[in-house]
Amino acid sequence: MFDVKKAPPRGRPFAVWRIVVWMVMLLAAVGFVINGYAAVVIGQAVLAMSDPVAAEMNPRIALAWSVGYALAAFATMAVALAALRWREGARKAMRVIALVLAAWAAWTAWMAFGQWQQLGVVLGQAGLPPDLLMAGTKHRNILFIGVLMKAVSVPVLAWLSWVLGTLGVRQQFSAPAL
């Protein structure tokens, strides 16, 4: 009497890599906003400085860094969004971006670990004022948390780059986009 209609089979199964790509996209968005704002602030500071002060400090390097970082973060957001929309070219680009981000996280974690060690030596000296000791300890704890987060992100980003090249994921991208 009543025909039961079945839903069409799903073309793409649940994928953990999509969650990681979302995280990369969201973190890139945070970096874009922070560095975009920093570029505006530094740009206003450059315009307000006199020539001798600007020659001594050279804030244009910081401005170039902030603008470059904001552009790289924007490109990362665009590629991640395209990968989430099942674009084949974005899958290949996201593999490269994940490897670059893993290398960047490893290098910056190594640098931050060195700073953490140096700050520990400085804070271990006798005769530091209590307020300086407290501020230095807080900064050292923040550095350590950053090192841990970057150390965790390196294998996750390397895994993302690997999984985006596996046959199963490549086949998912070859299915027609929704």
Tab-separated table of N, CA and C in Angstrom:
chain	number	residue	atom	x	y	z
A	1	MET	N	0.810	-1.177	0.000
A	1	MET	CA	0.000	0.000	0.000
A	1	MET	C	0.870	1.264	0.000
A	2	PHE	N	1.767	1.364	0.981
A	2	PHE	CA	2.673	2.519	1.016
A	2	PHE	C	4.067	2.055	0.628
A	3	ASP	N	4.629	2.741	-0.319
A	3	ASP	CA	6.000	2.429	-0.726
A	3	ASP	C	6.971	3.182	0.165
A	4	VAL	N	7.941	2.460	0.588
A	4	VAL	CA	8.972	3.079	1.415
A	4	VAL	C	10.051	3.632	0.491
A	5	LYS	N	10.315	4.905	0.654
A	5	LYS	CA	11.363	5.531	-0.159
A	5	LYS	C	12.644	5.566	0.656
A	6	LYS	N	13.684	5.144	0.026
A	6	LYS	CA	14.979	5.153	0.681
A	6	LYS	C	15.767	6.369	0.210
A	7	ALA	N	16.552	6.899	1.132
A	7	ALA	CA	17.405	8.039	0.786
A	7	ALA	C	18.524	7.562	-0.132
A	8	PRO	N	18.949	8.416	-1.010
A	8	PRO	CA	20.068	8.022	-1.872
A	8	PRO	C	21.326	7.823	-1.019
A	9	PRO	N	22.199	6.943	-1.448
A	9	PRO	CA	23.411	6.703	-0.658
A	9	PRO	C	24.277	7.958	-0.595
A	10	ARG	N	24.898	8.138	0.553
A	10	ARG	CA	25.771	9.298	0.735
A	10	ARG	C	27.038	9.100	-0.078
A	11	GLY	N	27.449	10.147	-0.742
A	11	GLY	CA	28.632	10.070	-1.584
A	11	GLY	C	29.925	10.164	-0.800
A	12	ARG	N	29.904	10.897	0.314
A	12	ARG	CA	31.133	11.127	1.063
A	12	ARG	C	30.906	10.810	2.536
A	13	PRO	N	31.725	9.933	3.090
A	13	PRO	CA	31.568	9.588	4.501
A	13	PRO	C	32.158	10.676	5.398
A	14	PHE	N	31.898	10.552	6.687
A	14	PHE	CA	32.472	11.475	7.667
A	14	PHE	C	33.990	11.414	7.570
A	15	ALA	N	34.638	12.565	7.641
A	15	ALA	CA	36.087	12.608	7.502
A	15	ALA	C	36.689	13.518	8.583
A	16	VAL	N	37.606	12.961	9.349
A	16	VAL	CA	38.271	13.721	10.407
A	16	VAL	C	39.132	14.834	9.813
A	17	TRP	N	39.686	14.596	8.640
A	17	TRP	CA	40.546	15.614	8.035
A	17	TRP	C	39.802	16.911	7.798
A	18	ARG	N	38.490	16.840	7.568
A	18	ARG	CA	37.707	18.067	7.356
A	18	ARG	C	37.668	18.920	8.622
A	19	ILE	N	37.653	18.275	9.778
A	19	ILE	CA	37.676	19.021	11.037
A	19	ILE	C	39.010	19.747	11.178
A	20	VAL	N	40.093	19.073	10.812
A	20	VAL	CA	41.421	19.704	10.896
A	20	VAL	C	41.507	20.873	9.919
A	21	VAL	N	40.945	20.731	8.736
A	21	VAL	CA	40.961	21.828	7.765
A	21	VAL	C	40.148	23.009	8.298
A	22	TRP	N	39.016	22.726	8.954
A	22	TRP	CA	38.233	23.798	9.584
A	22	TRP	C	39.064	24.521	10.638
A	23	MET	N	39.790	23.756	11.444
A	23	MET	CA	40.624	24.370	12.481
A	23	MET	C	41.706	25.250	11.851
A	24	VAL	N	42.331	24.767	10.790
A	24	VAL	CA	43.352	25.566	10.098
A	24	VAL	C	42.730	26.845	9.568
A	25	MET	N	41.545	26.735	8.988
A	25	MET	CA	40.883	27.912	8.437
A	25	MET	C	40.536	28.917	9.531
A	26	LEU	N	40.031	28.441	10.655
A	26	LEU	CA	39.666	29.345	11.744
A	26	LEU	C	40.894	30.009	12.364
A	27	LEU	N	41.967	29.256	12.541
A	27	LEU	CA	43.190	29.848	13.077
A	27	LEU	C	43.816	30.833	12.091
A	28	ALA	N	43.705	30.551	10.805
A	28	ALA	CA	44.188	31.501	9.801
A	28	ALA	C	43.354	32.781	9.841
A	29	ALA	N	42.060	32.647	10.097
A	29	ALA	CA	41.204	33.831	10.200
A	29	ALA	C	41.618	34.697	11.392
A	30	VAL	N	41.953	34.067	12.503
A	30	VAL	CA	42.432	34.812	13.669
A	30	VAL	C	43.734	35.528	13.331
A	31	GLY	N	44.659	34.840	12.687
A	31	GLY	CA	45.916	35.468	12.279
A	31	GLY	C	45.698	36.601	11.302
A	32	PHE	N	44.724	36.447	10.411
A	32	PHE	CA	44.420	37.504	9.449
A	32	PHE	C	43.918	38.755	10.155
A	33	VAL	N	43.011	38.575	11.099
A	33	VAL	CA	42.452	39.725	11.812
A	33	VAL	C	43.526	40.411	12.654
A	34	ILE	N	44.307	39.639	13.388
A	34	ILE	CA	45.338	40.222	14.252
A	34	ILE	C	46.386	40.963	13.424
A	35	ASN	N	46.878	40.355	12.365
A	35	ASN	CA	47.923	40.992	11.573
A	35	ASN	C	47.386	42.096	10.677
A	36	GLY	N	46.141	41.997	10.267
A	36	GLY	CA	45.530	43.111	9.540
A	36	GLY	C	45.417	44.336	10.426
A	37	TYR	N	44.995	44.132	11.660
A	37	TYR	CA	44.912	45.242	12.618
A	37	TYR	C	46.302	45.784	12.934
A	38	ALA	N	47.272	44.887	13.114
A	38	ALA	CA	48.646	45.322	13.392
A	38	ALA	C	49.198	46.135	12.228
A	39	ALA	N	48.886	45.763	11.007
A	39	ALA	CA	49.364	46.514	9.847
A	39	ALA	C	48.787	47.926	9.845
A	40	VAL	N	47.525	48.058	10.224
A	40	VAL	CA	46.912	49.391	10.297
A	40	VAL	C	47.587	50.229	11.378
A	41	VAL	N	47.795	49.641	12.552
A	41	VAL	CA	48.423	50.371	13.659
A	41	VAL	C	49.854	50.766	13.312
A	42	ILE	N	50.618	49.827	12.758
A	42	ILE	CA	52.009	50.121	12.394
A	42	ILE	C	52.055	51.150	11.267
A	43	GLY	N	51.138	51.050	10.320
A	43	GLY	CA	51.083	52.034	9.239
A	43	GLY	C	50.824	53.433	9.759
A	44	GLN	N	49.922	53.569	10.720
A	44	GLN	CA	49.666	54.880	11.317
A	44	GLN	C	50.884	55.369	12.090
A	45	ALA	N	51.589	54.456	12.755
A	45	ALA	CA	52.794	54.841	13.491
A	45	ALA	C	53.892	55.306	12.540
A	46	VAL	N	54.018	54.643	11.395
A	46	VAL	CA	55.026	55.043	10.406
A	46	VAL	C	54.734	56.458	9.913
A	47	LEU	N	53.473	56.749	9.663
A	47	LEU	CA	53.111	58.082	9.181
A	47	LEU	C	53.341	59.150	10.249
A	48	ALA	N	53.196	58.788	11.526
A	48	ALA	CA	53.342	59.756	12.603
A	48	ALA	C	54.794	59.991	13.013
A	49	MET	N	55.703	59.102	12.655
A	49	MET	CA	57.102	59.228	13.075
A	49	MET	C	57.845	60.255	12.235
A	50	SER	N	58.796	60.896	12.879
A	50	SER	CA	59.686	61.795	12.139
A	50	SER	C	60.746	60.954	11.436
A	51	ASP	N	61.414	61.516	10.464
A	51	ASP	CA	62.398	60.775	9.678
A	51	ASP	C	63.562	60.226	10.506
A	52	PRO	N	64.146	60.987	11.440
A	52	PRO	CA	65.263	60.413	12.213
A	52	PRO	C	64.830	59.229	13.082
A	53	VAL	N	63.648	59.311	13.674
A	53	VAL	CA	63.161	58.197	14.512
A	53	VAL	C	62.857	56.990	13.644
A	54	ALA	N	62.232	57.208	12.489
A	54	ALA	CA	61.893	56.108	11.590
A	54	ALA	C	63.151	55.441	11.049
A	55	ALA	N	64.191	56.238	10.791
A	55	ALA	CA	65.444	55.660	10.291
A	55	ALA	C	66.113	54.799	11.354
A	56	GLU	N	65.972	55.199	12.611
A	56	GLU	CA	66.595	54.446	13.698
A	56	GLU	C	65.853	53.138	13.984
A	57	MET	N	64.519	53.164	13.951
A	57	MET	CA	63.724	51.990	14.325
A	57	MET	C	63.355	51.117	13.128
A	58	ASN	N	63.163	51.719	11.965
A	58	ASN	CA	62.751	51.041	10.736
A	58	ASN	C	61.488	50.186	10.943
A	59	PRO	N	60.355	50.839	11.222
A	59	PRO	CA	59.103	50.094	11.431
A	59	PRO	C	58.526	49.491	10.153
A	60	ARG	N	59.110	49.841	9.019
A	60	ARG	CA	58.589	49.299	7.763
A	60	ARG	C	58.788	47.785	7.675
A	61	ILE	N	59.773	47.270	8.380
A	61	ILE	CA	59.981	45.818	8.410
A	61	ILE	C	58.801	45.148	9.110
A	62	ALA	N	58.384	45.717	10.242
A	62	ALA	CA	57.224	45.175	10.956
A	62	ALA	C	55.959	45.311	10.115
A	63	LEU	N	55.835	46.416	9.398
A	63	LEU	CA	54.677	46.616	8.529
A	63	LEU	C	54.654	45.571	7.412
A	64	ALA	N	55.807	45.342	6.794
A	64	ALA	CA	55.881	44.343	5.721
A	64	ALA	C	55.567	42.951	6.259
A	65	TRP	N	56.062	42.639	7.463
A	65	TRP	CA	55.791	41.340	8.071
A	65	TRP	C	54.291	41.159	8.323
A	66	SER	N	53.655	42.178	8.888
A	66	SER	CA	52.224	42.081	9.194
A	66	SER	C	51.389	41.949	7.930
A	67	VAL	N	51.722	42.727	6.905
A	67	VAL	CA	50.966	42.643	5.651
A	67	VAL	C	51.180	41.281	4.999
A	68	GLY	N	52.419	40.815	4.966
A	68	GLY	CA	52.707	39.502	4.382
A	68	GLY	C	52.002	38.374	5.119
A	69	TYR	N	52.016	38.434	6.450
A	69	TYR	CA	51.347	37.412	7.246
A	69	TYR	C	49.840	37.443	7.001
A	70	ALA	N	49.265	38.655	6.936
A	70	ALA	CA	47.825	38.764	6.693
A	70	ALA	C	47.462	38.200	5.315
A	71	LEU	N	48.281	38.465	4.308
A	71	LEU	CA	48.006	37.924	2.972
A	71	LEU	C	48.136	36.396	2.941
A	72	ALA	N	49.158	35.866	3.625
A	72	ALA	CA	49.321	34.408	3.681
A	72	ALA	C	48.147	33.768	4.429
A	73	ALA	N	47.690	34.416	5.500
A	73	ALA	CA	46.548	33.890	6.249
A	73	ALA	C	45.288	33.914	5.387
A	74	PHE	N	45.109	34.971	4.596
A	74	PHE	CA	43.948	35.049	3.713
A	74	PHE	C	43.989	33.949	2.658
A	75	ALA	N	45.166	33.727	2.077
A	75	ALA	CA	45.307	32.661	1.085
A	75	ALA	C	45.018	31.299	1.704
A	76	THR	N	45.487	31.088	2.937
A	76	THR	CA	45.215	29.826	3.639
A	76	THR	C	43.728	29.649	3.870
A	77	MET	N	43.043	30.716	4.270
A	77	MET	CA	41.588	30.632	4.462
A	77	MET	C	40.880	30.274	3.160
A	78	ALA	N	41.293	30.904	2.069
A	78	ALA	CA	40.650	30.654	0.782
A	78	ALA	C	40.865	29.212	0.324
A	79	VAL	N	42.081	28.710	0.480
A	79	VAL	CA	42.374	27.336	0.057
A	79	VAL	C	41.626	26.338	0.946
A	80	ALA	N	41.591	26.598	2.247
A	80	ALA	CA	40.884	25.692	3.160
A	80	ALA	C	39.392	25.656	2.838
A	81	LEU	N	38.822	26.806	2.582
A	81	LEU	CA	37.397	26.842	2.234
A	81	LEU	C	37.136	26.097	0.931
A	82	ALA	N	38.010	26.272	-0.041
A	82	ALA	CA	37.839	25.544	-1.303
A	82	ALA	C	37.995	24.040	-1.100
A	83	ALA	N	38.900	23.634	-0.215
A	83	ALA	CA	39.050	22.196	0.083
A	83	ALA	C	37.795	21.658	0.757
A	84	LEU	N	37.203	22.460	1.619
A	84	LEU	CA	35.958	22.029	2.257
A	84	LEU	C	34.798	21.978	1.265
A	85	ARG	N	34.932	22.699	0.166
A	85	ARG	CA	33.921	22.665	-0.898
A	85	ARG	C	34.267	21.642	-1.970
A	86	TRP	N	35.220	20.756	-1.670
A	86	TRP	CA	35.593	19.610	-2.499
A	86	TRP	C	36.213	20.004	-3.833
A	87	ARG	N	37.038	21.028	-3.849
A	87	ARG	CA	37.750	21.418	-5.056
A	87	ARG	C	39.080	20.679	-5.110
A	88	GLU	N	39.327	19.978	-6.209
A	88	GLU	CA	40.521	19.132	-6.343
A	88	GLU	C	41.811	19.941	-6.250
A	89	GLY	N	41.859	21.089	-6.884
A	89	GLY	CA	43.052	21.924	-6.822
A	89	GLY	C	43.349	22.385	-5.402
A	90	ALA	N	42.316	22.630	-4.647
A	90	ALA	CA	42.487	23.059	-3.257
A	90	ALA	C	43.028	21.921	-2.390
A	91	ARG	N	42.662	20.688	-2.712
A	91	ARG	CA	43.191	19.550	-1.959
A	91	ARG	C	44.707	19.491	-2.109
A	92	LYS	N	45.174	19.662	-3.343
A	92	LYS	CA	46.617	19.634	-3.585
A	92	LYS	C	47.313	20.818	-2.909
A	93	ALA	N	46.720	21.994	-3.001
A	93	ALA	CA	47.309	23.180	-2.362
A	93	ALA	C	47.281	23.057	-0.842
A	94	MET	N	46.244	22.448	-0.302
A	94	MET	CA	46.140	22.290	1.153
A	94	MET	C	47.206	21.335	1.673
A	95	ARG	N	47.589	20.351	0.868
A	95	ARG	CA	48.695	19.467	1.261
A	95	ARG	C	49.975	20.256	1.434
A	96	VAL	N	50.253	21.127	0.481
A	96	VAL	CA	51.468	21.957	0.550
A	96	VAL	C	51.389	22.909	1.740
A	97	ILE	N	50.236	23.554	1.914
A	97	ILE	CA	50.070	24.496	3.023
A	97	ILE	C	50.247	23.779	4.355
A	98	ALA	N	49.707	22.576	4.484
A	98	ALA	CA	49.850	21.834	5.745
A	98	ALA	C	51.318	21.510	6.025
A	99	LEU	N	52.067	21.142	4.995
A	99	LEU	CA	53.497	20.878	5.193
A	99	LEU	C	54.261	22.140	5.576
A	100	VAL	N	53.960	23.245	4.915
A	100	VAL	CA	54.621	24.514	5.243
A	100	VAL	C	54.281	24.931	6.666
A	101	LEU	N	53.016	24.793	7.044
A	101	LEU	CA	52.620	25.146	8.410
A	101	LEU	C	53.264	24.222	9.449
A	102	ALA	N	53.414	22.950	9.119
A	102	ALA	CA	54.081	22.028	10.051
A	102	ALA	C	55.539	22.425	10.235
A	103	ALA	N	56.218	22.754	9.146
A	103	ALA	CA	57.620	23.195	9.247
A	103	ALA	C	57.721	24.507	10.011
A	104	TRP	N	56.805	25.428	9.742
A	104	TRP	CA	56.799	26.719	10.446
A	104	TRP	C	56.548	26.514	11.943
A	105	ALA	N	55.609	25.656	12.284
A	105	ALA	CA	55.319	25.395	13.698
A	105	ALA	C	56.510	24.742	14.387
A	106	ALA	N	57.180	23.830	13.709
A	106	ALA	CA	58.343	23.174	14.309
A	106	ALA	C	59.469	24.185	14.542
A	107	TRP	N	59.735	25.036	13.556
A	107	TRP	CA	60.810	26.011	13.694
A	107	TRP	C	60.492	27.029	14.783
A	108	THR	N	59.273	27.571	14.795
A	108	THR	CA	58.922	28.561	15.813
A	108	THR	C	58.836	27.928	17.194
A	109	ALA	N	58.459	26.666	17.287
A	109	ALA	CA	58.463	25.986	18.592
A	109	ALA	C	59.893	25.840	19.095
A	110	TRP	N	60.815	25.525	18.201
A	110	TRP	CA	62.220	25.406	18.591
A	110	TRP	C	62.758	26.756	19.087
A	111	MET	N	62.425	27.835	18.382
A	111	MET	CA	62.859	29.173	18.794
A	111	MET	C	62.235	29.561	20.139
A	112	ALA	N	60.964	29.287	20.304
A	112	ALA	CA	60.291	29.627	21.561
A	112	ALA	C	60.834	28.785	22.712
A	113	PHE	N	61.196	27.543	22.443
A	113	PHE	CA	61.781	26.701	23.488
A	113	PHE	C	63.124	27.275	23.944
A	114	GLY	N	63.920	27.775	22.999
A	114	GLY	CA	65.180	28.423	23.352
A	114	GLY	C	64.952	29.669	24.208
A	115	GLN	N	63.937	30.456	23.853
A	115	GLN	CA	63.605	31.626	24.657
A	115	GLN	C	63.133	31.216	26.050
A	116	TRP	N	62.367	30.141	26.120
A	116	TRP	CA	61.879	29.642	27.403
A	116	TRP	C	63.054	29.247	28.305
A	117	GLN	N	64.044	28.574	27.713
A	117	GLN	CA	65.225	28.184	28.488
A	117	GLN	C	66.016	29.406	28.947
A	118	GLN	N	66.220	30.368	28.057
A	118	GLN	CA	66.961	31.567	28.414
A	118	GLN	C	66.252	32.359	29.503
A	119	LEU	N	64.948	32.443	29.402
A	119	LEU	CA	64.184	33.156	30.422
A	119	LEU	C	64.275	32.439	31.758
A	120	GLY	N	64.345	31.115	31.749
A	120	GLY	CA	64.525	30.363	32.987
A	120	GLY	C	65.858	30.672	33.651
A	121	VAL	N	66.900	30.830	32.848
A	121	VAL	CA	68.218	31.179	33.390
A	121	VAL	C	68.174	32.572	34.005
A	122	VAL	N	67.548	33.513	33.309
A	122	VAL	CA	67.457	34.885	33.826
A	122	VAL	C	66.639	34.922	35.112
A	123	LEU	N	65.526	34.211	35.135
A	123	LEU	CA	64.670	34.226	36.327
A	123	LEU	C	65.303	33.489	37.497
A	124	GLY	N	66.288	32.644	37.240
A	124	GLY	CA	66.970	31.922	38.305
A	124	GLY	C	68.033	32.739	39.016
A	125	GLN	N	68.313	33.940	38.517
A	125	GLN	CA	69.324	34.787	39.144
A	125	GLN	C	68.782	35.389	40.441
A	126	ALA	N	69.688	35.555	41.378
A	126	ALA	CA	69.302	36.124	42.672
A	126	ALA	C	69.169	37.642	42.551
A	127	GLY	N	68.299	38.204	43.365
A	127	GLY	CA	68.166	39.648	43.458
A	127	GLY	C	67.178	40.279	42.498
A	128	LEU	N	66.370	39.498	41.807
A	128	LEU	CA	65.370	40.086	40.917
A	128	LEU	C	64.217	40.646	41.745
A	129	PRO	N	63.701	41.804	41.365
A	129	PRO	CA	62.538	42.342	42.079
A	129	PRO	C	61.335	41.403	41.939
A	130	PRO	N	60.504	41.328	42.968
A	130	PRO	CA	59.362	40.382	42.919
A	130	PRO	C	58.397	40.644	41.766
A	131	ASP	N	58.149	41.906	41.439
A	131	ASP	CA	57.214	42.173	40.341
A	131	ASP	C	57.798	41.741	38.995
A	132	LEU	N	59.096	41.909	38.793
A	132	LEU	CA	59.755	41.444	37.575
A	132	LEU	C	59.787	39.919	37.526
A	133	LEU	N	60.023	39.297	38.676
A	133	LEU	CA	60.027	37.831	38.747
A	133	LEU	C	58.653	37.264	38.413
A	134	MET	N	57.600	37.902	38.928
A	134	MET	CA	56.243	37.427	38.663
A	134	MET	C	55.882	37.599	37.179
A	135	ALA	N	56.218	38.753	36.606
A	135	ALA	CA	55.919	38.995	35.191
A	135	ALA	C	56.720	38.046	34.303
A	136	GLY	N	57.990	37.814	34.651
A	136	GLY	CA	58.818	36.900	33.871
A	136	GLY	C	58.331	35.468	33.942
A	137	THR	N	57.882	35.056	35.126
A	137	THR	CA	57.345	33.698	35.288
A	137	THR	C	56.070	33.519	34.468
A	138	LYS	N	55.235	34.539	34.460
A	138	LYS	CA	54.000	34.472	33.663
A	138	LYS	C	54.345	34.357	32.175
A	139	HIS	N	55.285	35.169	31.718
A	139	HIS	CA	55.695	35.115	30.318
A	139	HIS	C	56.310	33.761	29.976
A	140	ARG	N	57.082	33.200	30.901
A	140	ARG	CA	57.697	31.891	30.664
A	140	ARG	C	56.628	30.798	30.560
A	141	ASN	N	55.594	30.876	31.380
A	141	ASN	CA	54.501	29.897	31.306
A	141	ASN	C	53.751	30.010	29.978
A	142	ILE	N	53.537	31.251	29.516
A	142	ILE	CA	52.867	31.449	28.227
A	142	ILE	C	53.711	30.873	27.093
A	143	LEU	N	55.025	31.097	27.146
A	143	LEU	CA	55.921	30.518	26.134
A	143	LEU	C	55.841	28.997	26.128
A	144	PHE	N	55.800	28.398	27.308
A	144	PHE	CA	55.761	26.935	27.404
A	144	PHE	C	54.457	26.388	26.824
A	145	ILE	N	53.352	27.032	27.105
A	145	ILE	CA	52.065	26.593	26.552
A	145	ILE	C	52.085	26.701	25.024
A	146	GLY	N	52.665	27.781	24.502
A	146	GLY	CA	52.791	27.933	23.055
A	146	GLY	C	53.650	26.847	22.436
A	147	VAL	N	54.752	26.507	23.114
A	147	VAL	CA	55.623	25.436	22.610
A	147	VAL	C	54.857	24.115	22.576
A	148	LEU	N	54.097	23.826	23.622
A	148	LEU	CA	53.321	22.582	23.653
A	148	LEU	C	52.276	22.543	22.540
A	149	MET	N	51.588	23.649	22.330
A	149	MET	CA	50.557	23.678	21.288
A	149	MET	C	51.174	23.495	19.900
A	150	LYS	N	52.325	24.118	19.681
A	150	LYS	CA	52.991	23.959	18.390
A	150	LYS	C	53.531	22.543	18.227
A	151	ALA	N	54.028	21.961	19.302
A	151	ALA	CA	54.539	20.593	19.228
A	151	ALA	C	53.421	19.615	18.884
A	152	VAL	N	52.221	19.871	19.364
A	152	VAL	CA	51.076	19.016	19.028
A	152	VAL	C	50.646	19.250	17.584
A	153	SER	N	50.735	20.485	17.122
A	153	SER	CA	50.248	20.801	15.776
A	153	SER	C	51.141	20.228	14.674
A	154	VAL	N	52.419	20.025	14.944
A	154	VAL	CA	53.320	19.521	13.902
A	154	VAL	C	52.873	18.148	13.380
A	155	PRO	N	52.680	17.130	14.239
A	155	PRO	CA	52.230	15.848	13.678
A	155	PRO	C	50.812	15.898	13.110
A	156	VAL	N	49.956	16.758	13.662
A	156	VAL	CA	48.597	16.858	13.132
A	156	VAL	C	48.628	17.429	11.719
A	157	LEU	N	49.426	18.468	11.500
A	157	LEU	CA	49.528	19.057	10.157
A	157	LEU	C	50.223	18.109	9.183
A	158	ALA	N	51.227	17.380	9.658
A	158	ALA	CA	51.878	16.388	8.793
A	158	ALA	C	50.885	15.287	8.416
A	159	TRP	N	50.070	14.859	9.370
A	159	TRP	CA	49.038	13.861	9.086
A	159	TRP	C	48.039	14.402	8.068
A	160	LEU	N	47.646	15.672	8.211
A	160	LEU	CA	46.697	16.266	7.268
A	160	LEU	C	47.265	16.250	5.853
A	161	SER	N	48.525	16.613	5.724
A	161	SER	CA	49.151	16.592	4.408
A	161	SER	C	49.179	15.178	3.839
A	162	TRP	N	49.472	14.213	4.682
A	162	TRP	CA	49.504	12.825	4.221
A	162	TRP	C	48.114	12.339	3.828
A	163	VAL	N	47.116	12.582	4.682
A	163	VAL	CA	45.789	12.023	4.434
A	163	VAL	C	45.140	12.647	3.198
A	164	LEU	N	45.476	13.895	2.899
A	164	LEU	CA	44.904	14.515	1.705
A	164	LEU	C	45.458	13.898	0.418
A	165	GLY	N	46.524	13.147	0.532
A	165	GLY	CA	47.079	12.475	-0.635
A	165	GLY	C	46.707	11.015	-0.739
A	166	THR	N	45.971	10.478	0.234
A	166	THR	CA	45.598	9.062	0.185
A	166	THR	C	44.525	8.826	-0.880
A	167	LEU	N	44.447	7.590	-1.306
A	167	LEU	CA	43.524	7.224	-2.371
A	167	LEU	C	42.070	7.483	-1.979
A	168	GLY	N	41.715	7.155	-0.734
A	168	GLY	CA	40.327	7.346	-0.305
A	168	GLY	C	39.878	8.797	-0.374
A	169	VAL	N	40.746	9.695	0.058
A	169	VAL	CA	40.390	11.119	0.018
A	169	VAL	C	40.393	11.621	-1.423
A	170	ARG	N	41.343	11.182	-2.224
A	170	ARG	CA	41.357	11.598	-3.631
A	170	ARG	C	40.078	11.152	-4.334
A	171	GLN	N	39.594	9.956	-4.007
A	171	GLN	CA	38.350	9.475	-4.609
A	171	GLN	C	37.153	10.298	-4.154
A	172	GLN	N	37.179	10.744	-2.887
A	172	GLN	CA	36.088	11.601	-2.410
A	172	GLN	C	36.043	12.914	-3.173
A	173	PHE	N	37.200	13.438	-3.524
A	173	PHE	CA	37.249	14.693	-4.274
A	173	PHE	C	36.834	14.506	-5.723
A	174	SER	N	36.940	13.284	-6.232
A	174	SER	CA	36.550	13.053	-7.622
A	174	SER	C	35.043	12.920	-7.777
A	175	ALA	N	34.336	12.706	-6.660
A	175	ALA	CA	32.867	12.646	-6.719
A	175	ALA	C	32.325	14.039	-7.046
A	176	PRO	N	31.176	14.117	-7.684
A	176	PRO	CA	30.637	15.437	-8.012
A	176	PRO	C	30.339	16.250	-6.763
A	177	ALA	N	30.646	17.552	-6.821
A	177	ALA	CA	30.432	18.440	-5.678
A	177	ALA	C	28.947	18.661	-5.469
A	178	LEU	N	28.563	18.862	-4.220
A	178	LEU	CA	27.170	19.093	-3.898
A	178	LEU	C	26.774	20.517	-4.143
